[in-house]
């Protein structure tokens, strides 16, 4: 760990990618919320020509405030604080509009779209940018479609392949083996480069996968704030999460089959969350879910999302 200060003692990079790893747009939504709150500037951006198939990830055209038409290309960019915190700097005060806490000035963001090709070269370029920025730890945010009810708190899973970090933060090591997305590739590349990493994943109800999930975004932000020493304003997310849940309740009220299915999910979730459920039973249930989810993905018919590392 950097300078003996542990995972939380230096510059932290929070990462999210659109695509396989982003059910309900929860991970990228959480990072975009942070980007709006932090005073950041773009440090580096990958060359989209090298890594993206534009027939798969098409560029988007829009009209700017000046009336000119512009094209936004898929890609990935690293953002850093306009004024990085100095060692020993007192924590920034938290208010309703700004991120505060001991690490507020040490948060960097990587936001982008999962590349179509050349993943090894992409990972090398990203990790080179992280090393140049003197990043000392990386937090990956992800979201997967799951057999979970929208009426219960969003399930969050944290894991790390770094033994020191697991001991420091009390997180587990994932035992998943199977297909992965770009987050896993970047995580292993970072560990090989000496940058410790951890992952935070949210479970999004698969029966509402077509809509953004503010409740899952909120759950990721809650867990990130818990682990990293920051205070993150929630803005309108709390109200949006309540509206999201109410909207699904209204749909289920008009669909007996959907309502019955949700009730089954609620019973299963309540059993896992009961005081009688052992940690081993919960772990077995999660691994059972991972095995069952292999080979399917409710977003667009591709294989299931990248799994928590």
mmCIF file of C-alpha atoms in Angstrom:
data_model
loop_
_atom_site.group_PDB
_atom_site.id
_atom_site.type_symbol
_atom_site.label_atom_id
_atom_site.label_comp_id
_atom_site.label_asym_id
_atom_site.label_seq_id
_atom_site.Cartn_x
_atom_site.Cartn_y
_atom_site.Cartn_z
ATOM 1 C CA UNK A 1 0.000 0.000 0.000
ATOM 2 C CA UNK A 2 1.170 3.487 -0.801
ATOM 3 C CA UNK A 3 3.367 5.059 1.865
ATOM 4 C CA UNK A 4 2.005 2.644 4.458
ATOM 5 C CA UNK A 5 -1.265 4.574 4.595
ATOM 6 C CA UNK A 6 -3.415 1.774 3.279
ATOM 7 C CA UNK A 7 -6.038 1.827 0.585
ATOM 8 C CA UNK A 8 -7.619 5.023 1.889
ATOM 9 C CA UNK A 9 -4.325 6.864 2.297
ATOM 10 C CA UNK A 10 -3.857 8.124 -1.254
ATOM 11 C CA UNK A 11 -5.520 8.906 -4.547
ATOM 12 C CA UNK A 12 -8.541 6.730 -5.297
ATOM 13 C CA UNK A 13 -9.861 6.061 -8.787
ATOM 14 C CA UNK A 14 -13.573 5.191 -9.082
ATOM 15 C CA UNK A 15 -14.379 3.330 -12.310
ATOM 16 C CA UNK A 16 -17.566 2.496 -14.211
ATOM 17 C CA UNK A 17 -18.227 1.378 -17.787
ATOM 18 C CA UNK A 18 -21.373 1.250 -19.887
ATOM 19 C CA UNK A 19 -22.242 -2.180 -21.242
ATOM 20 C CA UNK A 20 -21.966 -5.625 -19.716
ATOM 21 C CA UNK A 21 -21.091 -4.276 -16.282
ATOM 22 C CA UNK A 22 -23.865 -1.670 -15.995
ATOM 23 C CA UNK A 23 -27.347 -3.116 -15.508
ATOM 24 C CA UNK A 24 -29.906 -0.365 -15.026
ATOM 25 C CA UNK A 25 -27.171 2.178 -15.774
ATOM 26 C CA UNK A 26 -26.502 2.000 -12.044
ATOM 27 C CA UNK A 27 -22.686 2.042 -12.055
ATOM 28 C CA UNK A 28 -22.238 4.769 -14.672
ATOM 29 C CA UNK A 29 -25.120 6.698 -13.127
ATOM 30 C CA UNK A 30 -23.364 6.698 -9.756
ATOM 31 C CA UNK A 31 -20.065 7.860 -11.262
ATOM 32 C CA UNK A 32 -21.795 10.551 -13.339
ATOM 33 C CA UNK A 33 -23.413 11.814 -10.132
ATOM 34 C CA UNK A 34 -19.952 12.089 -8.572
ATOM 35 C CA UNK A 35 -18.630 13.857 -11.662
ATOM 36 C CA UNK A 36 -21.315 16.510 -11.353
ATOM 37 C CA UNK A 37 -20.476 17.103 -7.698
ATOM 38 C CA UNK A 38 -16.679 17.150 -7.879
ATOM 39 C CA UNK A 39 -14.470 19.827 -9.398
ATOM 40 C CA UNK A 40 -12.711 17.690 -11.977
ATOM 41 C CA UNK A 41 -10.904 18.206 -15.245
ATOM 42 C CA UNK A 42 -10.212 15.676 -17.987
ATOM 43 C CA UNK A 43 -6.678 14.314 -17.675
ATOM 44 C CA UNK A 44 -6.543 11.817 -20.525
ATOM 45 C CA UNK A 45 -8.850 10.118 -23.030
ATOM 46 C CA UNK A 46 -8.335 6.935 -25.037
ATOM 47 C CA UNK A 47 -8.323 7.075 -28.844
ATOM 48 C CA UNK A 48 -11.737 5.640 -29.705
ATOM 49 C CA UNK A 49 -10.556 4.623 -33.201
ATOM 50 C CA UNK A 50 -8.339 1.968 -31.632
ATOM 51 C CA UNK A 51 -10.843 0.247 -29.367
ATOM 52 C CA UNK A 52 -14.413 0.696 -30.609
ATOM 53 C CA UNK A 53 -16.558 -0.745 -33.374
ATOM 54 C CA UNK A 54 -18.814 2.159 -34.323
ATOM 55 C CA UNK A 55 -21.461 -0.173 -35.746
ATOM 56 C CA UNK A 56 -21.723 -1.726 -32.281
ATOM 57 C CA UNK A 57 -21.193 1.432 -30.190
ATOM 58 C CA UNK A 58 -22.475 4.156 -32.462
ATOM 59 C CA UNK A 59 -21.453 7.815 -32.032
ATOM 60 C CA UNK A 60 -24.220 10.228 -31.029
ATOM 61 C CA UNK A 61 -24.972 13.582 -32.678
ATOM 62 C CA UNK A 62 -26.452 16.536 -30.794
ATOM 63 C CA UNK A 63 -26.805 20.305 -30.956
ATOM 64 C CA UNK A 64 -24.739 22.393 -28.558
ATOM 65 C CA UNK A 65 -25.741 25.587 -26.788
ATOM 66 C CA UNK A 66 -24.041 27.535 -29.569
ATOM 67 C CA UNK A 67 -26.323 25.914 -32.122
ATOM 68 C CA UNK A 68 -23.553 23.889 -33.715
ATOM 69 C CA UNK A 69 -23.965 20.169 -34.358
ATOM 70 C CA UNK A 70 -21.390 17.913 -32.719
ATOM 71 C CA UNK A 71 -20.668 14.202 -32.526
ATOM 72 C CA UNK A 72 -19.844 12.430 -29.269
ATOM 73 C CA UNK A 73 -17.732 9.330 -29.827
ATOM 74 C CA UNK A 74 -17.713 6.285 -27.546
ATOM 75 C CA UNK A 75 -14.589 6.096 -25.431
ATOM 76 C CA UNK A 76 -13.225 6.410 -21.913
ATOM 77 C CA UNK A 77 -11.745 9.361 -20.033
ATOM 78 C CA UNK A 78 -9.837 9.812 -16.792
ATOM 79 C CA UNK A 79 -10.827 12.819 -14.678
ATOM 80 C CA UNK A 80 -8.865 14.292 -11.768
ATOM 81 C CA UNK A 81 -9.380 17.048 -9.177
ATOM 82 C CA UNK A 82 -8.736 20.583 -10.349
ATOM 83 C CA UNK A 83 -6.938 21.060 -7.027
ATOM 84 C CA UNK A 84 -5.758 17.678 -5.656
ATOM 85 C CA UNK A 85 -5.624 17.416 -1.878
ATOM 86 C CA UNK A 86 -2.208 17.755 -0.282
ATOM 87 C CA UNK A 87 -0.940 15.313 2.387
ATOM 88 C CA UNK A 88 -2.131 16.400 5.809
ATOM 89 C CA UNK A 89 -4.862 18.676 4.442
ATOM 90 C CA UNK A 90 -7.852 19.013 6.756
ATOM 91 C CA UNK A 91 -11.055 17.320 5.555
ATOM 92 C CA UNK A 92 -13.272 19.478 3.388
ATOM 93 C CA UNK A 93 -16.574 20.516 4.996
ATOM 94 C CA UNK A 94 -19.601 18.734 3.584
ATOM 95 C CA UNK A 95 -22.697 20.628 2.458
ATOM 96 C CA UNK A 96 -25.751 19.930 0.343
ATOM 97 C CA UNK A 97 -23.973 20.607 -2.941
ATOM 98 C CA UNK A 98 -20.420 19.306 -2.600
ATOM 99 C CA UNK A 99 -18.612 16.106 -1.748
ATOM 100 C CA UNK A 100 -16.844 16.381 1.607
ATOM 101 C CA UNK A 101 -14.650 14.252 3.853
ATOM 102 C CA UNK A 102 -11.001 13.357 4.254
ATOM 103 C CA UNK A 103 -10.700 11.852 0.760
ATOM 104 C CA UNK A 104 -12.860 14.342 -1.182
ATOM 105 C CA UNK A 105 -9.826 15.949 -2.835
ATOM 106 C CA UNK A 106 -8.274 12.585 -3.685
ATOM 107 C CA UNK A 107 -11.072 11.140 -5.837
ATOM 108 C CA UNK A 108 -10.399 10.503 -9.519
ATOM 109 C CA UNK A 109 -12.939 9.071 -11.961
ATOM 110 C CA UNK A 110 -12.715 6.813 -15.004
ATOM 111 C CA UNK A 111 -15.908 6.760 -17.022
ATOM 112 C CA UNK A 112 -16.488 5.198 -20.411
ATOM 113 C CA UNK A 113 -17.978 2.522 -22.644
ATOM 114 C CA UNK A 114 -16.736 -1.056 -22.642
ATOM 115 C CA UNK A 115 -14.418 -1.350 -25.669
ATOM 116 C CA UNK A 116 -15.163 -3.619 -28.627
ATOM 117 C CA UNK A 117 -11.610 -4.865 -29.229
ATOM 118 C CA UNK A 118 -7.954 -4.781 -28.144
ATOM 119 C CA UNK A 119 -8.756 -5.154 -24.469
ATOM 120 C CA UNK A 120 -5.159 -5.861 -23.463
ATOM 121 C CA UNK A 121 -3.901 -2.673 -25.114
ATOM 122 C CA UNK A 122 -6.857 -0.747 -23.692
ATOM 123 C CA UNK A 123 -6.097 -1.977 -20.169
ATOM 124 C CA UNK A 124 -2.404 -1.116 -20.573
ATOM 125 C CA UNK A 125 -3.278 2.441 -21.656
ATOM 126 C CA UNK A 126 -5.727 2.934 -18.797
ATOM 127 C CA UNK A 127 -3.328 1.603 -16.158
ATOM 128 C CA UNK A 128 -0.533 3.753 -17.580
ATOM 129 C CA UNK A 129 -2.798 6.775 -17.092
ATOM 130 C CA UNK A 130 -3.540 5.697 -13.524
ATOM 131 C CA UNK A 131 0.163 5.313 -12.733
ATOM 132 C CA UNK A 132 0.904 8.721 -14.259
ATOM 133 C CA UNK A 133 -1.769 10.231 -11.996
ATOM 134 C CA UNK A 134 -0.183 8.446 -9.001
ATOM 135 C CA UNK A 135 -3.361 6.494 -8.265
ATOM 136 C CA UNK A 136 -2.895 4.351 -5.162
ATOM 137 C CA UNK A 137 -6.176 2.398 -5.222
ATOM 138 C CA UNK A 138 -9.049 1.637 -7.583
ATOM 139 C CA UNK A 139 -12.724 1.040 -6.802
ATOM 140 C CA UNK A 140 -14.723 -0.615 -9.581
ATOM 141 C CA UNK A 141 -18.489 -0.098 -9.626
ATOM 142 C CA UNK A 142 -20.698 -2.604 -11.397
ATOM 143 C CA UNK A 143 -24.312 -3.701 -11.593
ATOM 144 C CA UNK A 144 -25.791 -7.037 -12.637
ATOM 145 C CA UNK A 145 -29.285 -8.254 -13.393
ATOM 146 C CA UNK A 146 -30.499 -10.538 -10.636
ATOM 147 C CA UNK A 147 -33.504 -12.458 -9.373
ATOM 148 C CA UNK A 148 -34.175 -9.900 -6.641
ATOM 149 C CA UNK A 149 -37.312 -7.926 -5.710
ATOM 150 C CA UNK A 150 -37.468 -4.170 -6.281
ATOM 151 C CA UNK A 151 -39.298 -3.737 -2.963
ATOM 152 C CA UNK A 152 -36.326 -4.708 -0.805
ATOM 153 C CA UNK A 153 -32.999 -2.902 -0.261
ATOM 154 C CA UNK A 154 -30.657 -3.353 -3.219
ATOM 155 C CA UNK A 155 -28.170 -6.155 -2.565
ATOM 156 C CA UNK A 156 -24.561 -4.969 -2.603
ATOM 157 C CA UNK A 157 -21.529 -7.253 -2.927
ATOM 158 C CA UNK A 158 -17.968 -6.114 -2.243
ATOM 159 C CA UNK A 159 -14.857 -8.098 -3.039
ATOM 160 C CA UNK A 160 -11.138 -7.817 -3.680
ATOM 161 C CA UNK A 161 -8.336 -10.019 -4.976
ATOM 162 C CA UNK A 162 -5.835 -8.069 -2.851
ATOM 163 C CA UNK A 163 -5.088 -9.813 0.454
ATOM 164 C CA UNK A 164 -3.908 -6.650 2.248
ATOM 165 C CA UNK A 165 -6.986 -4.754 1.186
ATOM 166 C CA UNK A 166 -9.298 -7.569 2.279
ATOM 167 C CA UNK A 167 -7.706 -7.474 5.705
ATOM 168 C CA UNK A 168 -7.882 -3.673 5.855
ATOM 169 C CA UNK A 169 -11.507 -3.264 4.771
ATOM 170 C CA UNK A 170 -12.961 -6.614 5.792
ATOM 171 C CA UNK A 171 -14.184 -7.578 2.312
ATOM 172 C CA UNK A 172 -14.249 -11.026 0.771
ATOM 173 C CA UNK A 173 -12.521 -12.590 -2.223
ATOM 174 C CA UNK A 174 -14.819 -13.669 -5.028
ATOM 175 C CA UNK A 175 -14.686 -17.338 -6.018
ATOM 176 C CA UNK A 176 -16.464 -16.748 -9.332
ATOM 177 C CA UNK A 177 -14.994 -18.378 -12.448
ATOM 178 C CA UNK A 178 -16.455 -17.723 -15.887
ATOM 179 C CA UNK A 179 -16.950 -15.030 -18.550
ATOM 180 C CA UNK A 180 -15.901 -11.522 -17.568
ATOM 181 C CA UNK A 181 -16.114 -7.936 -18.785
ATOM 182 C CA UNK A 182 -13.621 -5.105 -18.979
ATOM 183 C CA UNK A 183 -13.725 -4.451 -15.213
ATOM 184 C CA UNK A 184 -12.084 -7.785 -14.454
ATOM 185 C CA UNK A 185 -9.431 -7.219 -17.103
ATOM 186 C CA UNK A 186 -8.608 -3.785 -15.685
ATOM 187 C CA UNK A 187 -8.606 -5.074 -12.110
ATOM 188 C CA UNK A 188 -6.044 -7.792 -12.828
ATOM 189 C CA UNK A 189 -3.912 -5.372 -14.849
ATOM 190 C CA UNK A 190 -3.978 -2.891 -11.966
ATOM 191 C CA UNK A 191 -3.009 -5.536 -9.410
ATOM 192 C CA UNK A 192 -0.147 -6.630 -11.666
ATOM 193 C CA UNK A 193 0.987 -2.997 -11.752
ATOM 194 C CA UNK A 194 0.938 -2.761 -7.952
ATOM 195 C CA UNK A 195 -2.352 -0.849 -7.596
ATOM 196 C CA UNK A 196 -4.752 -2.519 -5.117
ATOM 197 C CA UNK A 197 -8.357 -2.807 -6.260
ATOM 198 C CA UNK A 198 -11.794 -3.629 -4.944
ATOM 199 C CA UNK A 199 -15.220 -4.032 -6.544
ATOM 200 C CA UNK A 200 -18.678 -2.898 -5.455
ATOM 201 C CA UNK A 201 -21.604 -4.511 -7.276
ATOM 202 C CA UNK A 202 -25.336 -3.847 -7.096
ATOM 203 C CA UNK A 203 -28.059 -6.353 -7.995
ATOM 204 C CA UNK A 204 -30.766 -4.877 -10.247
ATOM 205 C CA UNK A 205 -34.151 -6.621 -10.606
ATOM 206 C CA UNK A 206 -34.035 -8.302 -13.996
ATOM 207 C CA UNK A 207 -37.730 -7.717 -14.708
ATOM 208 C CA UNK A 208 -37.183 -3.929 -14.910
ATOM 209 C CA UNK A 209 -33.852 -3.994 -16.739
ATOM 210 C CA UNK A 210 -34.931 -1.627 -19.528
ATOM 211 C CA UNK A 211 -35.211 1.398 -17.235
ATOM 212 C CA UNK A 212 -32.427 3.193 -15.348
ATOM 213 C CA UNK A 213 -32.393 2.191 -11.680
ATOM 214 C CA UNK A 214 -31.879 5.174 -9.354
ATOM 215 C CA UNK A 215 -32.356 2.856 -6.381
ATOM 216 C CA UNK A 216 -29.312 0.822 -7.450
ATOM 217 C CA UNK A 217 -27.329 4.019 -8.127
ATOM 218 C CA UNK A 218 -28.167 5.170 -4.613
ATOM 219 C CA UNK A 219 -27.110 1.831 -3.119
ATOM 220 C CA UNK A 220 -23.720 2.005 -4.857
ATOM 221 C CA UNK A 221 -23.172 5.567 -3.638
ATOM 222 C CA UNK A 222 -24.160 4.540 -0.100
ATOM 223 C CA UNK A 223 -21.607 1.712 -0.082
ATOM 224 C CA UNK A 224 -18.892 3.859 -1.689
ATOM 225 C CA UNK A 225 -19.407 6.523 0.961
ATOM 226 C CA UNK A 226 -19.227 3.847 3.665
ATOM 227 C CA UNK A 227 -15.923 2.438 2.427
ATOM 228 C CA UNK A 228 -14.216 5.603 1.201
ATOM 229 C CA UNK A 229 -13.972 8.516 3.640
ATOM 230 C CA UNK A 230 -16.269 10.891 1.780
ATOM 231 C CA UNK A 231 -19.688 12.465 2.284
ATOM 232 C CA UNK A 232 -21.653 12.400 -0.974
ATOM 233 C CA UNK A 233 -24.810 14.515 -1.406
ATOM 234 C CA UNK A 234 -27.689 12.426 -2.738
ATOM 235 C CA UNK A 235 -29.474 15.250 -4.559
ATOM 236 C CA UNK A 236 -32.684 14.027 -6.173
ATOM 237 C CA UNK A 237 -31.674 10.350 -6.097
ATOM 238 C CA UNK A 238 -33.689 9.534 -2.978
ATOM 239 C CA UNK A 239 -36.899 10.922 -4.483
ATOM 240 C CA UNK A 240 -36.155 9.329 -7.870
ATOM 241 C CA UNK A 241 -35.579 5.940 -6.225
ATOM 242 C CA UNK A 242 -38.928 6.199 -4.433
ATOM 243 C CA UNK A 243 -40.679 7.144 -7.690
ATOM 244 C CA UNK A 244 -38.965 4.234 -9.472
ATOM 245 C CA UNK A 245 -40.249 1.773 -6.869
ATOM 246 C CA UNK A 246 -43.737 3.277 -6.895
ATOM 247 C CA UNK A 247 -43.877 3.040 -10.675
ATOM 248 C CA UNK A 248 -43.029 -0.661 -10.617
ATOM 249 C CA UNK A 249 -45.601 -1.215 -7.853
ATOM 250 C CA UNK A 250 -48.235 0.349 -10.099
ATOM 251 C CA UNK A 251 -47.283 -1.953 -12.984
ATOM 252 C CA UNK A 252 -47.379 -5.022 -10.742
ATOM 253 C CA UNK A 253 -50.808 -4.026 -9.424
ATOM 254 C CA UNK A 254 -52.170 -4.470 -12.950
ATOM 255 C CA UNK A 255 -50.325 -7.723 -13.650
ATOM 256 C CA UNK A 256 -51.194 -10.689 -11.424
ATOM 257 C CA UNK A 257 -48.419 -12.879 -12.826
ATOM 258 C CA UNK A 258 -45.791 -10.184 -12.202
ATOM 259 C CA UNK A 259 -47.145 -9.540 -8.701
ATOM 260 C CA UNK A 260 -46.986 -13.254 -7.844
ATOM 261 C CA UNK A 261 -43.420 -13.497 -9.156
ATOM 262 C CA UNK A 262 -42.331 -10.470 -7.113
ATOM 263 C CA UNK A 263 -43.906 -12.033 -4.016
ATOM 264 C CA UNK A 264 -41.828 -15.190 -4.585
ATOM 265 C CA UNK A 265 -38.670 -13.079 -4.850
ATOM 266 C CA UNK A 266 -39.601 -11.234 -1.657
ATOM 267 C CA UNK A 267 -40.036 -14.513 0.239
ATOM 268 C CA UNK A 268 -36.674 -15.797 -1.008
ATOM 269 C CA UNK A 269 -34.940 -12.526 -0.091
ATOM 270 C CA UNK A 270 -36.519 -12.437 3.369
ATOM 271 C CA UNK A 271 -35.344 -16.012 3.990
ATOM 272 C CA UNK A 272 -31.754 -15.108 3.097
ATOM 273 C CA UNK A 273 -31.928 -11.949 5.248
ATOM 274 C CA UNK A 274 -33.419 -13.708 8.254
ATOM 275 C CA UNK A 275 -31.323 -13.954 11.458
ATOM 276 C CA UNK A 276 -31.347 -17.737 11.080
ATOM 277 C CA UNK A 277 -29.555 -17.628 7.712
ATOM 278 C CA UNK A 278 -25.860 -18.423 8.050
ATOM 279 C CA UNK A 279 -23.110 -16.658 6.131
ATOM 280 C CA UNK A 280 -22.349 -19.922 4.362
ATOM 281 C CA UNK A 281 -25.980 -20.279 3.257
ATOM 282 C CA UNK A 282 -25.987 -16.743 1.849
ATOM 283 C CA UNK A 283 -22.715 -17.378 0.004
ATOM 284 C CA UNK A 284 -24.095 -20.612 -1.447
ATOM 285 C CA UNK A 285 -27.221 -18.816 -2.614
ATOM 286 C CA UNK A 286 -25.133 -16.160 -4.360
ATOM 287 C CA UNK A 287 -22.883 -18.706 -6.072
ATOM 288 C CA UNK A 288 -25.995 -20.608 -7.173
ATOM 289 C CA UNK A 289 -27.271 -17.407 -8.742
ATOM 290 C CA UNK A 290 -23.983 -16.818 -10.571
ATOM 291 C CA UNK A 291 -23.990 -20.319 -12.029
ATOM 292 C CA UNK A 292 -27.586 -19.958 -13.161
ATOM 293 C CA UNK A 293 -26.991 -16.545 -14.732
ATOM 294 C CA UNK A 294 -24.120 -17.738 -16.953
ATOM 295 C CA UNK A 295 -25.046 -17.472 -20.590
ATOM 296 C CA UNK A 296 -27.932 -15.023 -20.373
ATOM 297 C CA UNK A 297 -28.333 -11.294 -19.983
ATOM 298 C CA UNK A 298 -31.631 -9.417 -19.863
ATOM 299 C CA UNK A 299 -30.217 -6.310 -21.491
ATOM 300 C CA UNK A 300 -29.795 -7.421 -25.090
ATOM 301 C CA UNK A 301 -29.454 -11.188 -25.325
ATOM 302 C CA UNK A 302 -25.678 -11.336 -24.859
ATOM 303 C CA UNK A 303 -24.104 -13.498 -22.132
ATOM 304 C CA UNK A 304 -24.706 -12.407 -18.552
ATOM 305 C CA UNK A 305 -22.916 -9.402 -17.018
ATOM 306 C CA UNK A 306 -19.437 -9.392 -15.595
ATOM 307 C CA UNK A 307 -19.446 -10.804 -12.110
ATOM 308 C CA UNK A 308 -18.266 -9.308 -8.820
ATOM 309 C CA UNK A 309 -14.571 -9.858 -8.463
#
